[in-house]
Each structure stands twice: as structure tokens, then as C-alpha cells.
Amino acid sequence: MHTSAGVEACLPIRSDMDLVWVRQHVRQAAARLGFGLVEQTKLVTAASELARNTLVHGGGGLMEASQAHNGRAHGLRLAFTDEGPGIPDLDRALSDGYTSGGGLGLGLGGARRLVHEFTIDSAPGSGTTVTVTSWTAVPPSPREER
């Protein structure tokens, strides 16, 4: 079961400077939760790509960050929301190698590979919400005695 501890931060995404604040916040939040450097970097990279998409393709929006818990690990959940034109072809947008230009070249598919959980809700004319979650290292389950 995944639970969320409520929204920790809600950051506007309206300019290139806001992209800097998003990356900084995600790195600091991930470090506070005990993410290792590699996992921090993956999450910051995914957040950077998704924030840029929110700005460039969605006309701006918000990133909401919240802590998540699944019973064994802590996580960071990020939701990027815009009220832009939506994504007409999600399968194509998520396919490897597809990019509309202007970002890190990762596209949505690349961002999806950098996190543990990825959901997208979009339809033409109704905006887009992309929610990602990354978890701190999950300790192995105790082995049963034989």
C-alpha cells in the first residue's frame, strides 16, 4: 500500500528560472529522504525533463512534491500538471527516441525509465498530469529460517 504524507511543496513552472527551482527542490527533498547520489540524479533528471515539458508544451503549470511511504521505504512523489493542449498520441509520446525537441532529449519514455512509478493522464484539449514516484533503497526482506 502506498500512502502520501500530503503535499510538501507546490512550485509554479512559468519560466526557465522556475525549472532551476524545481531541480533544486527535488535534489534537496531526495537528499533529505535518504536517496543515494545516483537515485537523486535520476530523479532530478526526470523532474527536469517533465518540468520543461510542462513549460514548453503545456504553457506552464505546477509541480507538487510529496513524501510517499509503502511500508518498507520512503519515496518522493512528483506531480507535474498543466492546462495545455494535452498529448494527442500517448503511445507515440512515450516511445523510445520520440522527442519534440527543446529538452534533454529524454522524452517521456526516458523520464519514465528513470523513476520507479510513472503515470500520465492526458487528452487533447484537457491538459496533462504526469506523476512519478521514486523510492529509497528498499531493504531486503528477512530470509526465512530453514
Tab-separated table of C-alpha atoms in Angstrom:
chain	number	residue	atom	x	y	z
A	1	MET	CA	0.000	0.000	0.000
A	2	HIS	CA	1.282	3.435	-0.909
A	3	THR	CA	0.449	6.383	1.243
A	4	SER	CA	1.242	10.014	0.795
A	5	ALA	CA	2.057	12.396	3.609
A	6	GLY	CA	0.394	15.359	1.935
A	7	VAL	CA	1.804	17.934	-0.411
A	8	GLU	CA	5.164	19.167	0.826
A	9	ALA	CA	5.658	21.810	-1.863
A	10	CYS	CA	3.800	23.307	-4.785
A	11	LEU	CA	6.098	25.088	-7.213
A	12	PRO	CA	4.997	27.131	-10.220
A	13	ILE	CA	6.531	26.324	-13.598
A	14	ARG	CA	6.262	29.505	-15.660
A	15	SER	CA	9.853	30.363	-16.690
A	16	ASP	CA	13.316	28.882	-17.157
A	17	MET	CA	14.191	30.146	-13.664
A	18	ASP	CA	11.342	28.050	-12.260
A	19	LEU	CA	12.999	24.984	-13.813
A	20	VAL	CA	16.075	25.732	-11.698
A	21	TRP	CA	13.915	25.914	-8.544
A	22	VAL	CA	12.215	22.611	-9.409
A	23	ARG	CA	15.555	20.817	-9.837
A	24	GLN	CA	16.924	22.343	-6.632
A	25	HIS	CA	13.846	21.402	-4.615
A	26	VAL	CA	13.786	17.814	-5.909
A	27	ARG	CA	17.502	17.309	-5.166
A	28	GLN	CA	17.146	18.696	-1.623
A	29	ALA	CA	13.976	16.703	-0.896
A	30	ALA	CA	15.530	13.478	-2.211
A	31	ALA	CA	18.672	14.010	-0.121
A	32	ARG	CA	16.536	14.678	2.992
A	33	LEU	CA	14.700	11.385	2.421
A	34	GLY	CA	17.952	9.427	2.203
A	35	PHE	CA	18.235	8.871	-1.547
A	36	GLY	CA	21.745	7.999	-2.689
A	37	LEU	CA	23.508	10.273	-5.160
A	38	VAL	CA	22.698	8.100	-8.194
A	39	GLU	CA	18.978	7.939	-7.330
A	40	GLN	CA	18.939	11.688	-6.614
A	41	THR	CA	20.445	12.349	-10.035
A	42	LYS	CA	17.949	10.086	-11.806
A	43	LEU	CA	15.005	11.772	-10.098
A	44	VAL	CA	16.330	15.299	-10.713
A	45	THR	CA	16.921	14.439	-14.384
A	46	ALA	CA	13.391	13.070	-14.799
A	47	ALA	CA	11.938	16.084	-12.955
A	48	SER	CA	13.901	18.463	-15.159
A	49	GLU	CA	12.568	16.850	-18.332
A	50	LEU	CA	8.984	16.786	-17.043
A	51	ALA	CA	9.140	20.389	-15.802
A	52	ARG	CA	10.473	21.530	-19.184
A	53	ASN	CA	7.637	19.660	-20.923
A	54	THR	CA	5.167	21.375	-18.585
A	55	LEU	CA	6.604	24.773	-19.522
A	56	VAL	CA	7.214	24.295	-23.257
A	57	HIS	CA	4.305	22.074	-24.291
A	58	GLY	CA	1.774	22.814	-21.558
A	59	GLY	CA	2.275	26.561	-21.395
A	60	GLY	CA	3.337	26.354	-17.753
A	61	GLY	CA	1.818	24.711	-14.723
A	62	LEU	CA	2.736	23.316	-11.328
A	63	MET	CA	4.870	20.666	-9.698
A	64	GLU	CA	3.553	19.221	-6.461
A	65	ALA	CA	6.029	17.263	-4.351
A	66	SER	CA	5.003	14.947	-1.542
A	67	GLN	CA	6.555	12.229	0.567
A	68	ALA	CA	5.315	8.701	-0.001
A	69	HIS	CA	5.559	5.545	2.098
A	70	ASN	CA	4.991	1.939	1.085
A	71	GLY	CA	5.629	0.222	4.396
A	72	ARG	CA	9.276	-0.622	3.645
A	73	ALA	CA	10.651	2.512	2.035
A	74	HIS	CA	10.225	6.242	1.803
A	75	GLY	CA	9.707	7.893	-1.525
A	76	LEU	CA	9.214	11.157	-3.260
A	77	ARG	CA	6.157	11.650	-5.472
A	78	LEU	CA	6.154	14.466	-8.016
A	79	ALA	CA	3.102	15.536	-10.000
A	80	PHE	CA	3.527	17.868	-12.986
A	81	THR	CA	0.246	19.449	-14.092
A	82	ASP	CA	-0.575	21.818	-16.907
A	83	GLU	CA	-3.704	23.013	-18.677
A	84	GLY	CA	-2.144	22.919	-22.134
A	85	PRO	CA	-3.360	21.223	-25.301
A	86	GLY	CA	-2.814	17.685	-23.994
A	87	ILE	CA	-0.971	14.879	-25.758
A	88	PRO	CA	-2.809	13.573	-28.820
A	89	ASP	CA	-0.850	10.296	-29.136
A	90	LEU	CA	0.406	8.984	-25.773
A	91	ASP	CA	1.871	5.796	-27.251
A	92	ARG	CA	3.994	7.818	-29.665
A	93	ALA	CA	4.992	10.345	-26.998
A	94	LEU	CA	6.156	7.508	-24.713
A	95	SER	CA	8.040	5.604	-27.427
A	96	ASP	CA	11.819	5.431	-27.341
A	97	GLY	CA	13.538	8.045	-29.411
A	98	TYR	CA	10.499	10.302	-29.737
A	99	THR	CA	11.237	13.897	-28.880
A	100	SER	CA	9.601	17.106	-29.870
A	101	GLY	CA	12.866	18.952	-29.209
A	102	GLY	CA	13.931	21.518	-26.655
A	103	GLY	CA	14.506	19.242	-23.663
A	104	LEU	CA	17.271	16.924	-22.599
A	105	GLY	CA	16.367	14.560	-25.404
A	106	LEU	CA	14.997	12.007	-22.960
A	107	GLY	CA	11.380	12.478	-23.795
A	108	LEU	CA	8.641	10.996	-21.647
A	109	GLY	CA	9.913	7.459	-22.212
A	110	GLY	CA	13.348	8.368	-20.880
A	111	ALA	CA	11.872	10.091	-17.856
A	112	ARG	CA	9.716	7.009	-17.222
A	113	ARG	CA	12.818	4.778	-17.138
A	114	LEU	CA	14.489	6.965	-14.506
A	115	VAL	CA	11.779	6.527	-11.856
A	116	HIS	CA	10.082	3.577	-10.158
A	117	GLU	CA	6.481	4.571	-10.906
A	118	PHE	CA	5.119	6.677	-13.749
A	119	THR	CA	1.559	7.597	-14.668
A	120	ILE	CA	0.282	10.030	-17.246
A	121	ASP	CA	-3.184	11.454	-17.656
A	122	SER	CA	-3.705	13.474	-20.805
A	123	ALA	CA	-6.217	14.025	-23.544
A	124	PRO	CA	-6.350	16.531	-26.369
A	125	GLY	CA	-7.710	19.829	-25.083
A	126	SER	CA	-7.662	18.900	-21.405
A	127	GLY	CA	-4.089	19.336	-20.210
A	128	THR	CA	-1.642	16.804	-18.856
A	129	THR	CA	-0.665	15.436	-15.457
A	130	VAL	CA	2.425	13.274	-15.145
A	131	THR	CA	3.025	11.701	-11.731
A	132	VAL	CA	6.290	9.968	-10.869
A	133	THR	CA	7.479	8.276	-7.706
A	134	SER	CA	10.952	7.124	-6.745
A	135	TRP	CA	11.722	5.064	-3.674
A	136	THR	CA	14.767	4.982	-1.433
A	137	ALA	CA	16.613	1.691	-1.446
A	138	VAL	CA	14.263	-0.942	-0.099
A	139	PRO	CA	15.940	-3.197	2.462
A	140	PRO	CA	15.819	-6.882	1.504
A	141	SER	CA	13.154	-8.969	3.168
A	142	PRO	CA	14.464	-11.136	6.020
A	143	ARG	CA	15.178	-14.673	4.923
A	144	GLU	CA	13.143	-17.418	6.449
A	145	GLU	CA	14.964	-19.914	8.662
A	146	ARG	CA	15.099	-23.393	7.196
